[in-house]
Amino acid sequence: MSFSELRNQSAVLAALEDEHLEFLSSIVEEVEIAQDSVVFDEDDSAEAFYIIASGRVGLEVPVPTGTPMLLETLGNGDLVGLSWASEPYRWKWRAKALSPTRVYRFDAEKVRARCAADTSLGAQLYLSIAKAAMMRLQTARVRLLDLYPGAPG
Amino acid sequence: MTTVSAPVVEPMGLHSLKVVSNASESPDTSTIVLDSPGITFHAGQFMMLYAFGVGEAPISVSGNPHSPGTLVHTIRRVGPVTDALCGLRPGDSLGVRGPYGDSWPAGEQGDDLLIVAGGLGMAPLRPAVFEAMANRSRYRNVSLIYGARTPADLLFKDDLVGWMSTSSIDVAVTVDRATSDWWGHVGLVTNEFSRVDFRPESTTALVCGPEVMMRVVARSLRDLGVPASSTWLSLERNMKCAIGFCGHCQFGSDFLCKDGPVLSYDRLAWRLGVDEL
Amino acid sequence: MDPQTVDRHGLDRLITHLAESGFEVIGPTVRDGAVIYDHISSTSDLPVGQGDAQEGGQYRLVNRGDSALFGYNLGPTSWKQYLFPPKTELLHIRRSNGDLVIEEPPTRTRPMAFFGIRGCELAAISIQDKVFLDSGYVDRTYASGRKDLLLVAVNCTTSAATCFCTSMGTGPKCESGYDIVITELVDDGETRYLVAADTERGESIITAVGGSPAKDEQLANAESAVQSTAADMIRSMDTDGIYDLLIENPDHPRWEQVAERCLTCGNCTQACPTCFCSDVADRVTLDGTAIRERRWDSCFGLDFSALNREPVRESTSSRYRQWMTHKLATWHDQFGSSGCVGCGRCITWCPVGIDITEEIVAMKETVST
């Protein structure tokens, strides 16, 4: 796929310069994920990150009894996976396809190596990731306020 | 000075109406339907409902403005009056007066209409959805983003299913917490802005929910480019009289009961930034 | 009709004439060591020879050593208790055959005459008129009191230390809005009363009472008495720019400072002749009738702003700020005028002597620097 197509897919990538997108498009893999398949699991090594092309991915936490808790759902254009970007490179949550899902997969080791060698890419990509992470943190904090009425528990 | 001539009817006078039905929406919320011949309302307005011997509460109308003859109110139990109202059975009587307050604006012809509801905020916005569907050709795209605490707390589930099955409105439902068998989203309502179709500069946004949620939503919409004058919030304060006499619901210069409850964000922005106003 | 003069008997004839014409005559009288407003039937019910000494948090009657009828200023009560009573039954509701039977209790039919109302208090009534008659809904109780209300005003020829009506443009001279205005004149040891009418009703009452045409000298004396009252007024409020001052400074440190003194007792709102806030509650009688009763409320109460039982304005500073900002600033947006008439009651009757004029000075000083 071309880098310009990639740019249109996601706000995370939209801010990158052409040459950096060109690099990412050279390593991207398109992957189909069947509904209920696990994209990555808790405590596994974080070897890739993903942009959702179509479908829905849930970040979930298995519980001893009953259905896993859903932390957040992610959809078209969203970045899936933050833990690949910094040590110890291990996933905190399980990511699971909640519907038939198509993703762009980027190999984390390749991206990290390129970012180390090319600080311009590193700065731009990590800024984009920081923005995505900031928005996740901000919305998570609002949800933590438990604003809406409802039965306790 | 003003001269008084004509005899005056008590402005806080009540009409006795009968309850047609009372159905539980969620663990703490009920929808009551009243037989109300002759009462019409606009989307976003509220009524004062009176439980005999207990008192009055301002309750928004949650029914269809185009279905005359009945009044629909969705009420959460938060105190003695709402407890009594939620406990009414078919055939019981209650007192009503109204409707009061201003209504949701229609927005410009050709606008995108973005409706953002949080929790019980869906109740005053449900008539706005009906209104938009009745005037669907007025808008380019119509979207509803609805956030709730858990899937069990969602109000008007039958309507949601109905709206999701038509192409005239985009519906995104999101909750704060759920298990992975939940069909909707988990996340804040603002997450959904990237998943529904609206052109910020030509959007009319109608927002109702807890005040903190409305602040976050209004500021996010502003950051996306929706003009503050096109974002409308429905505010809540302690309304006692609904006619500007009792003074309780003042929010800066506005009596929210009659100058509001629906006000545009450009008028509200600074006030929403003042603690304990 | 040219102004007339009468002696004290002339004022007695005036009061009698009002009563005989069907008015419930209410005027100043002394009770519990203060001038209050209640029913009067002659000038001997007035606070004869009484003056008052007022300051922040202080009020006492003083003997003037003369027989002046209007030698005092304002007491703790205002006329609003007659137009907007502290308690009003709005509705009587019963259950009958599964329906609610809702009745509106009768309101006043007999007109009132306010005898001895001052300029600031006329202004207060015209301000409450805007709230209860002219803002979209008409208050039934208020309208019944205002219907045919006769106003016999008095120009102030003395001021209390807490008065600042000149700053608010409401006194000491009564400019309009009355039927009859009285000015008390001490003339060669003999006290005379200059009476002038501003309405046809007022004129016919003065004609019926009788008097002698005022001499130029008496008119001049009356004018100068009122002018010197204005000139001698101690307190003032610089209203220039106070709308912006209050609206733009919700976080001013002065709010916290005044909150250290304010007891949130609400005396200021009870004594204020324009404060109109109320609550409505049900009172159920033994025969099963629910009475919807309106009662004065105060924005200083913790539950005033309660939303789902949690107060929006929890701190004292936020409640004082609401009161003062409403009175002096947002009132302009709501009703086209200030909500303050400069009567000074909130200063006198504040148990800790908080002075609204001083608060403005303090805020202006710190904001301008």
Coordinates of N, CA and C in Angstrom, one line a residue, chain A residues 35-36 56-60 67-74 96-99 143, chain B residues 146-155 157 160-161 164 171-188 192 195:
Chain A
Q35 N -13.3 -12.6 14.2 CA -14.0 -12.2 15.4 C -13.6 -13.1 16.5
D36 N -13.4 -12.5 17.7 CA -13.1 -13.2 18.9 C -11.6 -13.7 19.0
R56 N -13.5 -3.7 14.9 CA -13.6 -3.3 16.2 C -12.7 -4.1 17.1
V57 N -11.9 -3.5 17.9 CA -11.0 -4.2 18.8 C -11.3 -3.8 20.2
G58 N -11.4 -4.8 21.1 CA -11.6 -4.4 22.5 C -10.3 -4.7 23.4
L59 N -10.0 -3.8 24.3 CA -9.0 -4.1 25.3 C -9.7 -4.7 26.5
E60 N -9.3 -5.9 26.8 CA -10.1 -6.6 27.9 C -9.2 -7.2 28.9
T67 N -17.6 -13.1 32.1 CA -17.1 -12.6 30.9 C -16.0 -11.6 31.2
P68 N -15.0 -11.5 30.4 CA -13.9 -10.5 30.6 C -14.5 -9.1 30.7
M69 N -13.8 -8.2 31.5 CA -14.1 -6.8 31.5 C -13.6 -6.1 30.3
L70 N -14.3 -5.1 29.7 CA -13.8 -4.4 28.6 C -13.3 -3.0 29.1
L71 N -12.1 -2.7 28.9 CA -11.5 -1.4 29.3 C -11.9 -0.3 28.3
E72 N -11.8 -0.7 27.1 CA -12.0 0.3 26.0 C -12.2 -0.4 24.7
T73 N -13.0 0.2 23.8 CA -13.1 -0.3 22.5 C -12.5 0.6 21.5
L74 N -11.8 0.0 20.5 CA -11.1 0.9 19.5 C -11.7 0.5 18.1
K96 N -8.6 -8.0 21.7 CA -9.4 -9.0 21.0 C -10.3 -8.4 19.9
A97 N -10.4 -9.0 18.8 CA -11.3 -8.5 17.8 C -12.7 -8.8 18.2
L98 N -13.5 -7.7 18.2 CA -14.9 -7.9 18.7 C -15.8 -8.1 17.5
S99 N -15.2 -7.9 16.3 CA -15.9 -8.2 15.0 C -14.9 -8.6 14.0
R143 N -13.9 9.1 32.7 CA -14.7 7.9 33.0 C -14.5 7.5 34.5
Chain B
Y146 N -24.4 8.4 22.4 CA -25.1 8.2 23.7 C -24.2 7.5 24.6
G147 N -23.8 8.1 25.7 CA -23.0 7.4 26.7 C -23.7 7.1 28.0
A148 N -23.4 6.0 28.5 CA -24.1 5.6 29.8 C -23.1 4.9 30.7
R149 N -23.5 4.6 31.9 CA -22.5 4.0 32.8 C -22.3 2.5 32.4
T150 N -23.3 1.8 32.3 CA -23.2 0.4 31.9 C -24.3 0.1 30.9
P151 N -24.2 -1.0 30.1 CA -25.3 -1.3 29.2 C -26.6 -1.4 29.9
A152 N -26.7 -1.8 31.2 CA -27.9 -2.0 31.9 C -28.6 -0.6 32.2
D153 N -27.7 0.5 32.2 CA -28.3 1.8 32.5 C -28.8 2.5 31.2
L154 N -28.7 1.9 30.1 CA -29.1 2.6 28.9 C -30.6 2.8 28.9
L155 N -31.1 4.0 28.6 CA -32.5 4.3 28.5 C -33.0 4.0 27.1
K157 N -34.0 1.5 25.2 CA -33.3 0.5 24.4 C -34.1 0.2 23.1
L160 N -33.4 2.9 20.6 CA -32.0 2.8 20.1 C -31.9 1.7 19.0
V161 N -32.5 0.6 19.2 CA -32.5 -0.5 18.2 C -33.2 0.0 17.0
M164 N -31.0 2.5 15.1 CA -29.8 1.8 14.6 C -30.2 1.1 13.3
V171 N -26.0 6.1 14.8 CA -26.1 6.0 16.3 C -24.8 5.3 16.8
A172 N -24.1 6.0 17.8 CA -23.0 5.4 18.5 C -23.3 5.3 19.9
V173 N -23.3 4.1 20.5 CA -23.6 4.0 21.9 C -22.3 3.5 22.6
T174 N -22.0 4.2 23.7 CA -20.8 3.9 24.4 C -21.0 3.9 25.9
V175 N -20.3 3.0 26.6 CA -20.5 3.0 28.1 C -19.2 3.1 28.8
D176 N -19.3 3.4 30.1 CA -18.0 3.5 30.9 C -17.5 2.1 31.2
R177 N -18.4 1.2 31.4 CA -17.9 -0.1 31.8 C -18.8 -1.2 31.3
A178 N -18.2 -2.3 30.8 CA -19.0 -3.4 30.2 C -18.1 -4.6 30.2
T179 N -18.7 -5.8 29.9 CA -18.0 -7.0 29.7 C -17.9 -7.2 28.2
S180 N -17.0 -8.1 27.8 CA -16.7 -8.1 26.3 C -17.8 -8.8 25.5
D181 N -19.0 -9.1 26.1 CA -20.1 -9.5 25.3 C -21.0 -8.3 24.9
W182 N -20.6 -7.1 25.3 CA -21.4 -5.9 25.0 C -21.2 -5.5 23.5
W183 N -22.3 -5.2 22.8 CA -22.2 -5.0 21.4 C -21.7 -3.6 21.0
G184 N -21.8 -2.6 22.0 CA -21.5 -1.2 21.7 C -20.0 -0.9 22.0
H185 N -19.8 0.3 22.2 CA -18.4 0.8 22.5 C -18.2 0.9 24.0
V186 N -16.9 0.9 24.4 CA -16.6 1.3 25.8 C -15.6 2.5 25.7
G187 N -16.0 3.6 26.3 CA -15.1 4.8 26.2 C -16.0 6.0 26.4
L188 N -15.3 7.1 26.4 CA -16.0 8.4 26.6 C -16.7 8.8 25.3
E192 N -16.2 9.0 20.2 CA -17.0 8.7 19.0 C -17.0 9.8 18.0
R195 N -15.9 8.8 14.7 CA -16.6 7.7 14.1 C -17.9 8.0 13.6

